[in-house]
């Protein structure tokens, strides 16, 4: 058994019945402006009583963790997966008790899960960048508070790969 990781963060849905635990340091915290995230965030925000997940610039802030480091510690049966279309590669996991969007992930074996940053209450990991800004909605303005990239910057891809290698080595 590996050592338990320090700095676990617990995030809750709006009503508190669903709790997820994320262990260790996140891979990265970023806001994504891609068209899929825009549509997906709009869809989950449109659920009755749902809390917003997007920021003022129309981006969706996430905190990315290794998939094996995120566990549902409370209320797993309340989680429901939403897809934009049947063929969509992404799904959004919503706590059905209060329609709070919890995570965004992929159907395939990608090694990370994107947790909605709006769910974090304390020790919120600071945002590091905005990505896919070329997809931004016509009237939205990308603030210059963070480095912004039109697509997926190398720095982001490098962090994903760096998180993946120890998983391949089973560490
Ligand atoms: Zn809830
Ligand atoms: Zn996106």
Coordinates of N, CA and C and ligand atoms in Angstrom, one line a residue:
X1 N 0.8 -1.2 0.0 CA 0.0 0.0 0.0 C 0.9 1.3 0.0
X2 N 0.6 2.2 -0.9 CA 1.3 3.4 -0.9 C 1.0 4.3 0.4
X3 N 1.9 5.1 0.7 CA 1.6 6.1 1.8 C 0.4 6.9 1.5
X4 N -0.5 7.2 2.5 CA -1.6 8.1 2.3 C -1.0 9.5 1.9
X5 N -1.7 10.1 0.9 CA -1.2 11.4 0.4 C -1.6 12.5 1.4
X6 N -0.7 13.4 1.6 CA -1.1 14.6 2.4 C -1.9 15.6 1.5
X7 N -2.4 16.6 2.2 CA -3.2 17.7 1.5 C -4.4 17.2 0.8
X8 N -5.1 16.3 1.3 CA -6.4 15.9 0.7 C -7.4 17.1 0.8
X9 N -8.1 17.3 -0.3 CA -9.2 18.3 -0.2 C -10.5 17.6 -0.4
X10 N -11.5 18.1 0.3 CA -12.8 17.5 0.2 C -13.7 18.6 -0.5
X11 N -14.4 18.2 -1.5 CA -15.4 19.1 -2.1 C -16.8 18.6 -1.9
X12 N -17.7 19.5 -1.8 CA -19.1 19.1 -1.5 C -20.0 19.6 -2.6
X13 N -21.1 19.0 -2.8 CA -22.2 19.5 -3.7 C -22.8 20.7 -2.9
X14 N -23.7 21.4 -3.5 CA -24.3 22.6 -2.8 C -25.0 22.2 -1.5
X15 N -25.7 21.1 -1.5 CA -26.4 20.7 -0.2 C -25.6 19.8 0.7
X16 N -24.4 19.4 0.3 CA -23.5 18.7 1.2 C -23.7 17.2 1.2
X17 N -24.7 16.6 0.4 CA -24.9 15.2 0.5 C -23.9 14.3 -0.2
X18 N -23.2 15.0 -1.2 CA -22.2 14.3 -2.0 C -20.9 14.9 -1.7
X19 N -19.9 14.1 -1.4 CA -18.6 14.6 -1.1 C -17.5 13.8 -1.9
X20 N -16.6 14.5 -2.5 CA -15.5 13.9 -3.2 C -14.3 14.3 -2.5
X21 N -13.3 13.4 -2.5 CA -12.0 13.7 -1.9 C -11.0 13.6 -3.0
X22 N -10.1 14.6 -3.0 CA -9.0 14.6 -4.0 C -7.7 14.6 -3.2
X23 N -6.9 13.6 -3.5 CA -5.7 13.4 -2.7 C -4.5 14.0 -3.4
X24 N -3.6 14.6 -2.6 CA -2.3 15.1 -3.2 C -2.5 16.4 -3.9
X25 N -1.4 16.8 -4.6 CA -1.4 18.0 -5.4 C -2.2 17.8 -6.7
X26 N -2.9 18.8 -7.1 CA -3.6 18.7 -8.4 C -2.5 18.8 -9.5
X27 N -2.9 18.3 -10.7 CA -2.0 18.4 -11.9 C -1.9 19.8 -12.3
X28 N -3.0 20.5 -12.4 CA -3.1 21.9 -12.8 C -4.5 22.4 -12.5
X29 N -4.6 23.7 -12.4 CA -5.9 24.4 -12.2 C -6.0 25.4 -13.4
X30 N -7.0 25.3 -14.2 CA -7.1 26.1 -15.4 C -8.6 26.4 -15.7
X31 N -8.7 27.4 -16.5 CA -10.1 27.7 -17.1 C -10.1 27.3 -18.5
X32 N -11.1 26.5 -18.9 CA -11.1 26.1 -20.3 C -12.3 26.8 -21.0
X33 N -11.9 27.4 -22.2 CA -12.9 28.1 -23.0 C -13.4 27.4 -24.2
X34 N -13.1 26.1 -24.3 CA -13.5 25.3 -25.5 C -15.0 25.2 -25.7
X35 N -15.4 25.0 -26.9 CA -16.8 25.0 -27.2 C -17.6 23.8 -26.5
X36 N -16.9 22.7 -26.3 CA -17.5 21.6 -25.5 C -17.7 22.0 -24.1
X37 N -16.8 22.7 -23.5 CA -16.9 23.1 -22.1 C -18.0 24.2 -22.0
X38 N -18.0 25.1 -23.0 CA -19.1 26.1 -22.9 C -20.5 25.5 -22.9
X39 N -20.7 24.6 -23.9 CA -22.0 24.0 -24.0 C -22.3 23.1 -22.8
X40 N -21.3 22.4 -22.4 CA -21.5 21.5 -21.2 C -21.8 22.3 -19.9
X41 N -21.1 23.4 -19.7 CA -21.4 24.2 -18.5 C -22.7 24.8 -18.6
X42 N -23.1 25.3 -19.8 CA -24.4 25.9 -20.0 C -25.5 24.9 -19.6
X43 N -25.3 23.6 -20.1 CA -26.3 22.6 -19.9 C -26.4 22.2 -18.4
X44 N -25.3 22.1 -17.7 CA -25.4 21.7 -16.3 C -25.9 22.9 -15.4
X45 N -25.6 24.1 -15.9 CA -26.1 25.3 -15.1 C -27.6 25.5 -15.3
X46 N -28.1 24.9 -16.4 CA -29.6 25.0 -16.7 C -30.4 24.1 -15.9
X47 N -29.8 23.1 -15.2 CA -30.6 22.2 -14.4 C -31.2 22.9 -13.3
X48 N -32.4 22.5 -12.8 CA -33.1 23.2 -11.8 C -32.3 23.4 -10.5
X49 N -32.1 24.7 -10.1 CA -31.4 25.0 -8.9 C -29.9 24.9 -8.9
X50 N -29.4 24.6 -10.1 CA -27.9 24.4 -10.2 C -27.1 25.7 -9.9
X51 N -26.0 25.5 -9.3 CA -25.1 26.6 -9.0 C -24.2 26.8 -10.3
X52 N -23.8 28.1 -10.5 CA -23.0 28.3 -11.7 C -21.6 27.6 -11.6
X53 N -21.1 27.3 -12.8 CA -19.7 26.7 -12.8 C -18.8 27.6 -13.7
X54 N -19.3 28.5 -14.5 CA -18.5 29.3 -15.3 C -18.0 30.6 -14.6
X55 N -16.9 31.2 -15.1 CA -16.5 32.4 -14.6 C -17.0 33.6 -15.4
X56 N -16.7 34.8 -15.1 CA -17.3 36.0 -15.7 C -16.9 36.0 -17.2
X57 N -15.7 35.4 -17.6 CA -15.2 35.5 -18.9 C -15.8 34.3 -19.8
X58 N -16.7 33.5 -19.2 CA -17.3 32.4 -20.0 C -16.5 31.1 -20.0
X59 N -15.3 31.2 -19.3 CA -14.5 30.0 -19.2 C -15.0 29.1 -18.0
X60 N -14.7 27.8 -18.1 CA -15.0 26.9 -17.0 C -13.8 26.6 -16.2
X61 N -13.6 27.1 -15.0 CA -12.4 26.7 -14.2 C -12.5 25.3 -13.6
X62 N -11.4 24.6 -13.8 CA -11.3 23.2 -13.3 C -10.1 23.1 -12.5
X63 N -10.1 22.0 -11.6 CA -8.9 21.6 -11.0 C -8.7 20.2 -11.4
X64 N -7.6 19.9 -12.1 CA -7.4 18.5 -12.6 C -6.6 17.7 -11.7
X65 N -7.1 16.5 -11.5 CA -6.4 15.5 -10.6 C -6.2 14.2 -11.4
X66 N -5.2 13.4 -10.9 CA -5.1 12.1 -11.4 C -6.4 11.4 -11.1
X67 N -6.9 10.6 -12.0 CA -8.2 9.9 -11.8 C -8.2 9.0 -10.6
X68 N -7.0 8.3 -10.3 CA -7.0 7.4 -9.2 C -6.9 8.1 -7.9
X69 N -6.8 9.5 -7.9 CA -6.7 10.2 -6.6 C -8.0 10.9 -6.2
X70 N -9.1 10.7 -7.0 CA -10.4 11.3 -6.7 C -11.3 10.2 -6.3
X71 N -11.9 10.2 -5.1 CA -12.9 9.2 -4.7 C -14.1 9.9 -4.2
X72 N -15.2 9.2 -4.4 CA -16.5 9.7 -3.8 C -16.6 9.1 -2.4
X73 N -16.6 10.0 -1.4 CA -16.6 9.4 0.0 C -18.0 9.5 0.6
X74 N -18.9 10.1 -0.1 CA -20.3 10.3 0.5 C -21.2 10.5 -0.7
X75 N -22.3 9.8 -0.7 CA -23.4 10.1 -1.7 C -23.2 9.6 -3.1
X76 N -22.4 8.5 -3.3 CA -22.1 8.1 -4.6 C -23.3 7.7 -5.5
X77 N -24.3 7.2 -4.8 CA -25.6 6.8 -5.5 C -26.3 8.0 -6.1
X78 N -26.0 9.2 -5.6 CA -26.7 10.4 -6.1 C -26.0 11.0 -7.3
X79 N -24.9 10.5 -7.7 CA -24.2 11.0 -8.9 C -24.8 10.5 -10.2
X80 N -24.9 11.4 -11.1 CA -25.5 11.1 -12.4 C -24.6 11.7 -13.5
X81 N -24.4 10.9 -14.6 CA -23.6 11.4 -15.7 C -24.4 12.0 -16.8
X82 N -24.1 13.1 -17.3 CA -24.8 13.8 -18.3 C -23.9 13.9 -19.6
X83 N -24.5 13.7 -20.7 CA -23.7 13.9 -22.0 C -24.5 14.9 -22.8
X84 N -23.7 15.7 -23.6 CA -24.3 16.6 -24.5 C -25.1 15.9 -25.6
X85 N -24.4 14.9 -26.2 CA -25.0 14.1 -27.2 C -24.6 12.7 -26.9
X86 N -25.3 11.7 -27.5 CA -24.9 10.3 -27.2 C -23.5 10.0 -27.7
X87 N -23.1 10.7 -28.7 CA -21.7 10.4 -29.2 C -20.6 11.2 -28.6
X88 N -21.0 12.1 -27.7 CA -20.0 13.0 -27.0 C -19.0 12.1 -26.3
X89 N -17.7 12.5 -26.4 CA -16.6 11.8 -25.7 C -16.6 12.2 -24.2
X90 N -17.2 13.4 -23.9 CA -17.1 13.9 -22.5 C -18.4 13.6 -21.8
X91 N -18.3 13.5 -20.5 CA -19.5 13.5 -19.6 C -19.3 14.3 -18.4
X92 N -20.4 14.8 -17.9 CA -20.3 15.7 -16.7 C -21.1 15.0 -15.6
X93 N -20.4 14.9 -14.5 CA -21.1 14.2 -13.3 C -21.7 15.2 -12.4
X94 N -23.0 15.0 -12.2 CA -23.8 16.0 -11.4 C -24.3 15.3 -10.2
X95 N -24.3 16.0 -9.1 CA -25.0 15.5 -7.8 C -26.5 15.8 -8.0
X96 N -27.3 14.8 -8.1 CA -28.7 14.9 -8.4 C -29.5 15.5 -7.3
X97 N -28.9 15.5 -6.1 CA -29.6 16.1 -4.9 C -29.9 17.6 -5.0
X98 N -28.9 18.3 -5.6 CA -29.0 19.7 -5.7 C -28.5 20.2 -7.1
X99 N -28.3 19.3 -8.0 CA -27.8 19.6 -9.4 C -26.5 20.3 -9.4
X100 N -25.6 20.1 -8.5 CA -24.3 20.7 -8.5 C -23.4 19.9 -9.4
X101 N -22.8 20.5 -10.4 CA -21.8 19.8 -11.3 C -20.5 19.5 -10.5
X102 N -20.1 18.3 -10.5 CA -19.0 17.9 -9.7 C -17.7 17.7 -10.5
X103 N -17.8 16.9 -11.5 CA -16.6 16.6 -12.3 C -16.9 16.5 -13.8
X104 N -15.9 16.7 -14.6 CA -16.0 16.5 -16.1 C -14.9 15.5 -16.5
X105 N -15.3 14.5 -17.3 CA -14.3 13.5 -17.6 C -14.6 12.9 -19.0
X106 N -13.8 12.0 -19.4 CA -13.9 11.4 -20.7 C -14.2 9.9 -20.6
X107 N -14.9 9.4 -21.6 CA -15.3 8.0 -21.6 C -14.1 7.0 -21.7
X108 N -13.0 7.5 -22.4 CA -11.9 6.7 -22.6 C -11.0 6.6 -21.4
X109 N -9.8 6.0 -21.6 CA -9.0 5.8 -20.4 C -8.1 6.9 -20.0
X110 N -8.5 8.1 -20.4 CA -7.6 9.3 -20.0 C -7.4 9.3 -18.5
X111 N -6.2 9.7 -18.1 CA -5.8 9.4 -16.7 C -6.1 10.6 -15.8
X112 N -6.9 11.6 -16.2 CA -7.2 12.6 -15.3 C -8.7 12.9 -15.3
X113 N -9.1 13.6 -14.2 CA -10.5 14.0 -14.1 C -10.4 15.5 -13.7
X114 N -11.4 16.2 -14.4 CA -11.4 17.7 -14.1 C -12.5 18.0 -13.1
X115 N -12.2 18.5 -12.0 CA -13.2 18.8 -11.0 C -13.6 20.3 -11.1
X116 N -14.9 20.5 -11.1 CA -15.3 21.9 -11.2 C -14.8 22.7 -10.0
X117 N -14.0 23.8 -10.4 CA -13.4 24.6 -9.3 C -14.4 25.3 -8.5
X118 N -15.6 25.5 -9.0 CA -16.6 26.2 -8.2 C -17.0 25.4 -7.0
X119 N -16.7 24.1 -7.0 CA -17.1 23.3 -5.8 C -16.1 23.4 -4.7
X120 N -14.9 23.9 -4.9 CA -13.9 24.0 -3.9 C -14.2 25.2 -3.0
X121 N -14.2 24.9 -1.7 CA -14.5 26.0 -0.8 C -13.3 26.6 -0.1
X122 N -12.4 25.7 0.4 CA -11.2 26.2 1.1 C -10.0 25.7 0.4
X123 N -8.9 26.3 0.5 CA -7.6 26.0 -0.1 C -7.8 25.8 -1.6
X124 N -8.6 26.7 -2.2 CA -8.9 26.5 -3.6 C -7.6 26.7 -4.4
X125 N -7.2 25.7 -5.2 CA -5.9 25.8 -6.0 C -6.0 27.0 -6.9
X126 N -5.0 27.9 -6.9 CA -5.0 29.1 -7.8 C -5.0 28.7 -9.3
X127 N -5.8 29.4 -10.1 CA -5.8 29.2 -11.5 C -4.4 29.5 -12.1
X128 N -4.0 28.7 -13.0 CA -2.7 28.9 -13.6 C -2.7 29.4 -15.1
X129 N -3.8 29.1 -15.8 CA -3.9 29.5 -17.2 C -5.3 29.4 -17.7
X130 N -5.5 30.1 -18.8 CA -6.8 29.9 -19.6 C -6.4 29.2 -20.9
X131 N -7.2 28.2 -21.3 CA -6.8 27.5 -22.5 C -8.0 27.5 -23.5
X132 N -7.7 27.2 -24.8 CA -8.7 27.1 -25.8 C -9.5 28.4 -26.0
X133 N -8.8 29.5 -25.8 CA -9.5 30.8 -25.9 C -9.9 31.2 -27.3
X134 N -9.5 30.5 -28.3 CA -9.9 30.7 -29.6 C -11.4 30.4 -29.8
X135 N -12.0 29.6 -28.9 CA -13.4 29.3 -29.0 C -14.3 30.2 -28.2
X136 N -13.7 31.3 -27.6 CA -14.5 32.1 -26.7 C -15.7 32.7 -27.5
X137 N -16.8 32.8 -26.7 CA -18.0 33.4 -27.3 C -17.8 34.8 -27.8
X138 N -18.4 35.2 -28.9 CA -18.1 36.4 -29.6 C -18.0 37.7 -28.7
X139 N -18.9 37.8 -27.8 CA -18.9 39.0 -27.0 C -18.1 38.9 -25.7
X140 N -17.5 37.8 -25.4 CA -16.8 37.7 -24.1 C -15.4 38.2 -24.3
X141 N -14.9 38.8 -23.2 CA -13.5 39.3 -23.2 C -12.6 38.4 -22.3
X142 N -11.5 38.0 -22.8 CA -10.6 37.2 -22.0 C -9.8 38.1 -21.1
X143 N -9.9 38.1 -19.8 CA -9.1 39.0 -19.0 C -7.6 38.7 -19.1
X144 N -6.8 39.7 -18.8 CA -5.3 39.4 -18.9 C -4.8 39.0 -17.5
X145 N -5.6 38.4 -16.7 CA -5.1 38.1 -15.3 C -4.2 36.8 -15.3
X146 N -4.3 36.0 -16.4 CA -3.6 34.8 -16.4 C -3.0 34.6 -17.8
X147 N -2.0 33.7 -17.9 CA -1.6 33.4 -19.3 C -2.7 32.7 -20.0
X148 N -3.0 33.2 -21.3 CA -4.1 32.6 -22.0 C -3.5 32.0 -23.3
X149 N -4.1 30.9 -23.7 CA -3.6 30.2 -24.9 C -4.7 29.9 -25.8
X150 N -4.6 30.0 -27.1 CA -5.7 29.7 -28.1 C -6.1 28.2 -28.1
X151 N -5.1 27.3 -27.8 CA -5.4 25.9 -27.9 C -4.9 25.2 -26.6
X152 N -4.2 24.1 -26.7 CA -3.7 23.4 -25.6 C -2.2 23.7 -25.6
X153 N -1.7 24.5 -24.6 CA -0.3 24.8 -24.6 C 0.6 23.6 -24.2
X154 N 1.8 23.6 -24.7 CA 2.8 22.6 -24.4 C 2.9 22.4 -22.9
X155 N 2.9 23.5 -22.1 CA 3.1 23.5 -20.7 C 2.0 22.6 -20.0
X156 N 0.8 22.7 -20.6 CA -0.3 22.0 -20.0 C -0.2 20.5 -20.4
X157 N 0.2 20.2 -21.7 CA 0.3 18.8 -22.1 C 1.5 18.2 -21.3
X158 N 2.5 18.9 -21.0 CA 3.7 18.4 -20.3 C 3.3 18.0 -18.9
X159 N 2.4 18.8 -18.3 CA 1.9 18.5 -16.9 C 1.1 17.2 -16.9
X160 N 0.3 17.0 -18.0 CA -0.5 15.8 -18.1 C 0.3 14.6 -18.2
X161 N 1.4 14.7 -19.0 CA 2.3 13.6 -19.2 C 3.0 13.3 -17.9
X162 N 3.5 14.4 -17.3 CA 4.2 14.2 -16.0 C 3.4 13.5 -15.0
X163 N 2.1 13.7 -15.0 CA 1.2 13.0 -14.0 C 1.0 11.6 -14.4
X164 N 1.1 11.3 -15.7 CA 0.8 10.0 -16.2 C 1.9 9.0 -16.0
X165 N 3.1 9.4 -16.1 CA 4.3 8.5 -16.0 C 4.3 7.7 -14.7
X166 N 4.2 8.4 -13.6 CA 4.2 7.6 -12.3 C 3.0 6.6 -12.3
X167 N 1.9 6.9 -13.0 CA 0.8 5.9 -13.0 C 1.1 4.7 -13.8
X168 N 1.9 4.9 -14.9 CA 2.3 3.8 -15.7 C 3.3 2.9 -14.9
X169 N 4.0 3.6 -14.1 CA 5.0 2.8 -13.3 C 4.4 2.3 -12.0
X170 N 3.1 2.6 -11.8 CA 2.3 2.2 -10.6 C 2.9 2.7 -9.3
X171 N 3.2 4.0 -9.3 CA 3.6 4.6 -8.1 C 2.6 5.5 -7.6
Ligands
LIG1 ZN1 -26.4 18.0 -3.2
LIG2 ZN1 -12.8 22.5 -22.5

